PDB file of C-alpha atoms in Angstrom:
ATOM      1  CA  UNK A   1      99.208  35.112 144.716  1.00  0.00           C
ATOM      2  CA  UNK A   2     101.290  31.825 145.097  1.00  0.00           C
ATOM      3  CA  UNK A   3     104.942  31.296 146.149  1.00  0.00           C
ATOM      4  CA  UNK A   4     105.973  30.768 142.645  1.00  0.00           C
ATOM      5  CA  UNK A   5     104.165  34.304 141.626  1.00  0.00           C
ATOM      6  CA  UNK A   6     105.127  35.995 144.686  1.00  0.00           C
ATOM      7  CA  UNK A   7     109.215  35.258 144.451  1.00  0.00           C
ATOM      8  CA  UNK A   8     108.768  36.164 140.827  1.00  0.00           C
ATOM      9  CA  UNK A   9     107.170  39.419 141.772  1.00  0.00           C
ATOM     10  CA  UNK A  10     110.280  39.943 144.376  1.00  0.00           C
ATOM     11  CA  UNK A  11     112.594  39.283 141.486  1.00  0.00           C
ATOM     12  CA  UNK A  12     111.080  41.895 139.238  1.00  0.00           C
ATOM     13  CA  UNK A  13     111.238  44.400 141.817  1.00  0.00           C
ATOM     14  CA  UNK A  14     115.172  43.842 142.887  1.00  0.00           C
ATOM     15  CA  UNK A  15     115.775  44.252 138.536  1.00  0.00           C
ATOM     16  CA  UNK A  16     113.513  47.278 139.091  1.00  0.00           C
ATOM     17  CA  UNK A  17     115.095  48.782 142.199  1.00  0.00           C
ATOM     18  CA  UNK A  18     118.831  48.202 140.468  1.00  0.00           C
ATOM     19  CA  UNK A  19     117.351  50.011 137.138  1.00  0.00           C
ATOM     20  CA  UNK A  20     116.578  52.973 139.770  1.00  0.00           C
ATOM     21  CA  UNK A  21     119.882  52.898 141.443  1.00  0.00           C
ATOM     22  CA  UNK A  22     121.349  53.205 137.860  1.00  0.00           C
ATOM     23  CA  UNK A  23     118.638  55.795 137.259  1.00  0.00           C
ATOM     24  CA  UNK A  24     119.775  57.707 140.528  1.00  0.00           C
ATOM     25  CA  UNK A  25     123.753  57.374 139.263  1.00  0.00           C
ATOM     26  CA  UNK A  26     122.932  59.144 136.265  1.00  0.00           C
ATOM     27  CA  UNK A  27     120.902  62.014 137.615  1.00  0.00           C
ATOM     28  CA  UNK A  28     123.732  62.459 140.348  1.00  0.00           C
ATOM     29  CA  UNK A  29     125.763  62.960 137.673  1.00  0.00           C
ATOM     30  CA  UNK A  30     123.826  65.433 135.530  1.00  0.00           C
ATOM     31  CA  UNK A  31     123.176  67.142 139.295  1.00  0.00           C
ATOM     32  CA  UNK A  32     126.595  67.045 139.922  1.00  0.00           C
ATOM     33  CA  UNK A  33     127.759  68.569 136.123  1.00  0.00           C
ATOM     34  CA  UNK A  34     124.981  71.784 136.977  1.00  0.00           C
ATOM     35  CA  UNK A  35     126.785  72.201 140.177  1.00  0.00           C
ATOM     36  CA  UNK A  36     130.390  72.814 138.565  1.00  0.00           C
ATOM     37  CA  UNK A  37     128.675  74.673 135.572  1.00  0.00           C
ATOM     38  CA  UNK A  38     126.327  77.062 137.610  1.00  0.00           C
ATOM     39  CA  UNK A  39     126.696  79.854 137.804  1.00  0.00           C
ATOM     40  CA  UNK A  40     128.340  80.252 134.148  1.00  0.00           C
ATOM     41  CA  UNK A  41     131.414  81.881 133.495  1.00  0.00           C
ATOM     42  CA  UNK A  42     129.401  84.395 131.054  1.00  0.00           C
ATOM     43  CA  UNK A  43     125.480  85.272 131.067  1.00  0.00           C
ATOM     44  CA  UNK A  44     122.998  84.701 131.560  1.00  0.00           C
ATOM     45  CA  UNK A  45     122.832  83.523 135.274  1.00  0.00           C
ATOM     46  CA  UNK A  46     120.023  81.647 136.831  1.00  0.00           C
ATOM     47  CA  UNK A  47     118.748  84.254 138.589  1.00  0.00           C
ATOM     48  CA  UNK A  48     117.930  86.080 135.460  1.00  0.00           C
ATOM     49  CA  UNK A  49     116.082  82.750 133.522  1.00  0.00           C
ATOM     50  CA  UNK A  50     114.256  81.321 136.107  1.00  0.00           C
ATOM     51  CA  UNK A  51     110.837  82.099 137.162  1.00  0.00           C
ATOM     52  CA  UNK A  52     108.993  81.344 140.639  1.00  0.00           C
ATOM     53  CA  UNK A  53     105.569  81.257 139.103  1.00  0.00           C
ATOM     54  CA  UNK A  54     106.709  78.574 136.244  1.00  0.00           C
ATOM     55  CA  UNK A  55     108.201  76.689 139.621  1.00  0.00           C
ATOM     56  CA  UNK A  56     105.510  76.403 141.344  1.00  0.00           C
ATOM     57  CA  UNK A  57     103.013  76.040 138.870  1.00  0.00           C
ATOM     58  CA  UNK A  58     104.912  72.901 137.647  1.00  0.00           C
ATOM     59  CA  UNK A  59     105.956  71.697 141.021  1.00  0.00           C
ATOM     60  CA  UNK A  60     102.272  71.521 141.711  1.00  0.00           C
ATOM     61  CA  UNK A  61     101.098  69.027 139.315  1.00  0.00           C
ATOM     62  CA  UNK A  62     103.978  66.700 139.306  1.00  0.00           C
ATOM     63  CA  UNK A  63     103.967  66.231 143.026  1.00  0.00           C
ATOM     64  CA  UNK A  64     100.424  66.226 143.396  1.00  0.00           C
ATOM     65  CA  UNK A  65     100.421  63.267 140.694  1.00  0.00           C
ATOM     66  CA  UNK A  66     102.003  60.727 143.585  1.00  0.00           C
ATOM     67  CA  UNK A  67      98.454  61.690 146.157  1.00  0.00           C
ATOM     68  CA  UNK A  68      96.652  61.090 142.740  1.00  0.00           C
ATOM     69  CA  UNK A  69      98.858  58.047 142.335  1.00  0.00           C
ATOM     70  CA  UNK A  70      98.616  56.902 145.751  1.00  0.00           C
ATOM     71  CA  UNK A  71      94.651  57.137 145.398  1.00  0.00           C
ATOM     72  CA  UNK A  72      94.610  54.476 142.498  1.00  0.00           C
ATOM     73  CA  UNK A  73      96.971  52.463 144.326  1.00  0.00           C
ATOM     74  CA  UNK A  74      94.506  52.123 147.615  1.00  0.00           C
ATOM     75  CA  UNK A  75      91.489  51.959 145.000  1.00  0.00           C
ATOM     76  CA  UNK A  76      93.557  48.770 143.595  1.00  0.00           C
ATOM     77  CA  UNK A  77      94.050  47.473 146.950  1.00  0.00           C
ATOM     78  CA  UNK A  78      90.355  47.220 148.102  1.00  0.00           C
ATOM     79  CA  UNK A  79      89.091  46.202 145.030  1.00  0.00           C
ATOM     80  CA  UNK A  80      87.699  49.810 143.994  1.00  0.00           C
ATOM     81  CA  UNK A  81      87.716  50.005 140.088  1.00  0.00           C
ATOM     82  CA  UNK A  82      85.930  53.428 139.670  1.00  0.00           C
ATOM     83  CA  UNK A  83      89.085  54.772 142.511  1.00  0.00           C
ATOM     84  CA  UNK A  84      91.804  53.117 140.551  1.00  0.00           C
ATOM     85  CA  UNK A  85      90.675  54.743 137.450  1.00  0.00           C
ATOM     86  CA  UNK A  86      89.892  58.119 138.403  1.00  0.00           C
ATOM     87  CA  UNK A  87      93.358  58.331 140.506  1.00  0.00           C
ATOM     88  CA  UNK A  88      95.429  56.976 137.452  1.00  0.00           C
ATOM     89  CA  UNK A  89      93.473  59.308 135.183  1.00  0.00           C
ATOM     90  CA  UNK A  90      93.867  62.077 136.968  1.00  0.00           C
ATOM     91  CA  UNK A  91      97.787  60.781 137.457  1.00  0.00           C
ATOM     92  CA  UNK A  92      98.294  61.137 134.029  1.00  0.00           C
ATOM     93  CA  UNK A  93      96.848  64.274 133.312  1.00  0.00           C
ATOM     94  CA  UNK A  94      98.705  65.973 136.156  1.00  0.00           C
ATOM     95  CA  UNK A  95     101.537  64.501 134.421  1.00  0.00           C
ATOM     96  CA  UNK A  96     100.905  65.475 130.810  1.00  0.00           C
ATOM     97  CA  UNK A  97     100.041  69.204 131.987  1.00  0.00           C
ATOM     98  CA  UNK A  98     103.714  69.297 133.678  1.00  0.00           C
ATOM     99  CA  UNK A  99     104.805  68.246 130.674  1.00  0.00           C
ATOM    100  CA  UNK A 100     103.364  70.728 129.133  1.00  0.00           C
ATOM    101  CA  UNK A 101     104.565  73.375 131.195  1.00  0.00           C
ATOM    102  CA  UNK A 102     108.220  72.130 130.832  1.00  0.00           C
ATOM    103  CA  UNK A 103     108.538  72.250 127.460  1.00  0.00           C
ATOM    104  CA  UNK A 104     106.391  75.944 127.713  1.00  0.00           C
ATOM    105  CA  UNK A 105     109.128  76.763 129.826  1.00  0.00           C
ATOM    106  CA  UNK A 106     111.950  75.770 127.919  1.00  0.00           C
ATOM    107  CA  UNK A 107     110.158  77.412 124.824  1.00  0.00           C
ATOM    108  CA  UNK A 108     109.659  80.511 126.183  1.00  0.00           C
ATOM    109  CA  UNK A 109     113.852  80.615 127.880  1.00  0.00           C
ATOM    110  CA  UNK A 110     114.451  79.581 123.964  1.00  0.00           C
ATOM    111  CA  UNK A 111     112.507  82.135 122.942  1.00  0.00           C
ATOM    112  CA  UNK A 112     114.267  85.452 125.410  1.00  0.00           C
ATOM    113  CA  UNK A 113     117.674  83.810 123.705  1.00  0.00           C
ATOM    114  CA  UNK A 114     118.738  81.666 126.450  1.00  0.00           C
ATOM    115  CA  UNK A 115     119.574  78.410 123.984  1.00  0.00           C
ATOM    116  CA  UNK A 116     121.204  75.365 125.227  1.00  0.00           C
ATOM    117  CA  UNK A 117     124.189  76.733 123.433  1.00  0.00           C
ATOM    118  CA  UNK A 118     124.497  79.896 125.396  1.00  0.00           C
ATOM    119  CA  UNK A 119     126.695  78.525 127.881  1.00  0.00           C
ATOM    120  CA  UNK A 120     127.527  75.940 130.624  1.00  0.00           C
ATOM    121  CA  UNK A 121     124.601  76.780 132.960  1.00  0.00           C
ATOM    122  CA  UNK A 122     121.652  76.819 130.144  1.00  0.00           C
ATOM    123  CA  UNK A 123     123.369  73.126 129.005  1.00  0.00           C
ATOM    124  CA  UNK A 124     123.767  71.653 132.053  1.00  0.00           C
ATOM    125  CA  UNK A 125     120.069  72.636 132.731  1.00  0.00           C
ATOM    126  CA  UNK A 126     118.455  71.819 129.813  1.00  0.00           C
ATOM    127  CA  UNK A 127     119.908  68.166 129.718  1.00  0.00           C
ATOM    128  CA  UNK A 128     118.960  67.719 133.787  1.00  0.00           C
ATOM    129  CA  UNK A 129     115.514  69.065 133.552  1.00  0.00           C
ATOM    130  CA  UNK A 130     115.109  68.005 129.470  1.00  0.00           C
ATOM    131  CA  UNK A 131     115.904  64.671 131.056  1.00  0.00           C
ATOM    132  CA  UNK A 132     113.656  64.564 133.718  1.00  0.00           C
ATOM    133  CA  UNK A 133     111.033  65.758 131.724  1.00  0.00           C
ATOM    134  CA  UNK A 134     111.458  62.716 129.170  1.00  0.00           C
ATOM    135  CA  UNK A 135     110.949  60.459 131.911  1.00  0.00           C
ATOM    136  CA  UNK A 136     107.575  62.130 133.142  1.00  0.00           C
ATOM    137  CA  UNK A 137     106.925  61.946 129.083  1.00  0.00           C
ATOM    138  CA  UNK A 138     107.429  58.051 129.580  1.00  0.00           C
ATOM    139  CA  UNK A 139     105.708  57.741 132.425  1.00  0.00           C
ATOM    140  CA  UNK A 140     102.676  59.118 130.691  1.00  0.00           C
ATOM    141  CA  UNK A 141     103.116  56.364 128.343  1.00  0.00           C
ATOM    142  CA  UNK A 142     103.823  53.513 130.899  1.00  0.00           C
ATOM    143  CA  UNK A 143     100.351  54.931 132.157  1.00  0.00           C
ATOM    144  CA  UNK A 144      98.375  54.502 129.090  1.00  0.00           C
ATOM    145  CA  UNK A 145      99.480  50.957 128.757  1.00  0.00           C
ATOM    146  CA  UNK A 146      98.154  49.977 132.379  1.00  0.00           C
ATOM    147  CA  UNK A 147      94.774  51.656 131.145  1.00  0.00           C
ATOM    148  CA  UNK A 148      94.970  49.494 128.076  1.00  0.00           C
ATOM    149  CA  UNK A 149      95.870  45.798 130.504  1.00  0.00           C
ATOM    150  CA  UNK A 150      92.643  46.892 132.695  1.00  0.00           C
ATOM    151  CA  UNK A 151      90.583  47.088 129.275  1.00  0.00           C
ATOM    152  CA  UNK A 152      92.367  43.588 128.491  1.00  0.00           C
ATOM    153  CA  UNK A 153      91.306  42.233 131.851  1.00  0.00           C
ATOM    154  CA  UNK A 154      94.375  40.596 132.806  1.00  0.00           C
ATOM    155  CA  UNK A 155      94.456  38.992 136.357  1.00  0.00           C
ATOM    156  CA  UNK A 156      94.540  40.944 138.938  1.00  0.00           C
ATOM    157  CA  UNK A 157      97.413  39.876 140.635  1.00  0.00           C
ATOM    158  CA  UNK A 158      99.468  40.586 137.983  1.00  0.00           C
ATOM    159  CA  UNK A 159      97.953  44.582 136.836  1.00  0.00           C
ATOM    160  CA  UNK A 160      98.706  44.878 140.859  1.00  0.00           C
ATOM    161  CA  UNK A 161     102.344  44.273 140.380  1.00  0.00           C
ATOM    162  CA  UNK A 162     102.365  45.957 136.935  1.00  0.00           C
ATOM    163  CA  UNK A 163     100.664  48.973 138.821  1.00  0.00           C
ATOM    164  CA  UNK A 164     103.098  48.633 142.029  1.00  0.00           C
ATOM    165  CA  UNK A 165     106.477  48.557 139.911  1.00  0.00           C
ATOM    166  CA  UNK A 166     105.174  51.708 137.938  1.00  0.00           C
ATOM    167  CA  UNK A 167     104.372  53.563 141.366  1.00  0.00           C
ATOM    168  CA  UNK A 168     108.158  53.186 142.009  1.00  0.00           C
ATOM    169  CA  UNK A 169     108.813  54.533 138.901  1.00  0.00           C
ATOM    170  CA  UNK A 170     106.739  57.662 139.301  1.00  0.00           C
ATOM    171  CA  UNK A 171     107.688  58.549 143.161  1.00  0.00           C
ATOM    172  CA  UNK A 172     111.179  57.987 141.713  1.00  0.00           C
ATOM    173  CA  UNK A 173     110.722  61.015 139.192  1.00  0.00           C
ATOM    174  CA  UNK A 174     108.906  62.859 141.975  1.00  0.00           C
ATOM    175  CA  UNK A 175     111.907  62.527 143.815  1.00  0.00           C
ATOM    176  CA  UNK A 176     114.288  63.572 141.415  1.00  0.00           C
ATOM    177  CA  UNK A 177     111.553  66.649 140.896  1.00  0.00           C
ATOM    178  CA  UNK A 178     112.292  67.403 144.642  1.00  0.00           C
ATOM    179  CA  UNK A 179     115.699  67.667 144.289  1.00  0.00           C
ATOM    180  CA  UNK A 180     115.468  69.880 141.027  1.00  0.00           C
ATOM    181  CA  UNK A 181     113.631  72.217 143.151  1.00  0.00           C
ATOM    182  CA  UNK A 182     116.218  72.265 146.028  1.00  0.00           C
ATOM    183  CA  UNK A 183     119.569  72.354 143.933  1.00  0.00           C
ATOM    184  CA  UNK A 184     118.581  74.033 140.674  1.00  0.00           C
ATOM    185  CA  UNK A 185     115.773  76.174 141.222  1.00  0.00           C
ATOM    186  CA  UNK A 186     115.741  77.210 144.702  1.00  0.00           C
ATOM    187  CA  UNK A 187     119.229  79.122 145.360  1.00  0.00           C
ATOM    188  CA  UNK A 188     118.662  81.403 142.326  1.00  0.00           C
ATOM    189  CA  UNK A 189     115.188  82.554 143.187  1.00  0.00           C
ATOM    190  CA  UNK A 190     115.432  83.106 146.813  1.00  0.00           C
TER     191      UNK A 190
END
């Protein structure tokens, strides 16, 4: 990379990293809305919606998607095609199968009667975890486009910072994933 490309590079990542403080400013609010909300005035109450096995099943995937991520990111690094795709592909599916298992979840609390109409707690939960779910759902996305700019070939340099502003991205919704677990699930299932 050149000057030019690299102080273009450090201006995409400071528009990046202000998009994720915005990100972070709305999911402390939606955080801090579940707080007030939960435990609802009527029920149900957490304790009786949430499951552990749904948890950890979930937690699993998403957070092993950033060692998966991590992989392609080192495989990009040394110039190892066959790592890069394997950890991105493997990224993604991880990814998708959370997915999956979100909206399963929601389906299934949907399905026992617990709507997003039922009361504070089920709103303020499905919006917080609907949301983060939309942004795994998009990250999915963002992750089939960086398949389809290594099929184009573009220059290296530039997949590198495509693939380095998406890994901030998806450690971002990782983290957010984190703190789902610790403030939303956790207290109502221990």
């Amino acid at each position: 990379m050149n000057e030019y490309e690299t102080a273009l590079f450090k201006d995409k990542q400071m528009g990046f990293f202000i998009y994720l403080g915005v990100e972070a400013v709305m999911f402390a609010t939606l955080f801090a809305t579940y707080m007030i909300f939960t435990p609802g005035i009527k029920d149900p109450q957490p304790s009786d919606v949430f499951e552990v096995k749904s948890l950890v099943l979930s937690s699993l995937f998403l957070l092993s998607s950033s060692v998966t991520l991590m992989v392609a990111e080192k495989g990009n690094r040394k110039g190892r095609f066959k790592k890069l795709l394997i950890g991105l592909g493997i990224t993604l599916v991880f990814g998708l199968v959370f997915f999956g298992l979100e909206v399963s979840e929601f389906y299934s609390y949907v399905q026992d009667g617990y709507k997003i109409s039922t009361n504070t707690f089920l709103s303020a939960f499905y919006v917080l975890v609907g949301l983060h779910a939309a942004h795994v759902l998009f990250g999915a996305g963002w992750m089939v486009v960086l398949f389809i700019q290594l099929g184009w070939k573009i220059p290296k340099s530039l997949f590198s910072e495509k693939l380095k502003i998406f890994s901030y991205y998806w450690h971002f919704v990782d983290i957010i994933w984190i703190f789902i677990i610790v403030l939303v699930y956790l207290p109502y299932l221990i």
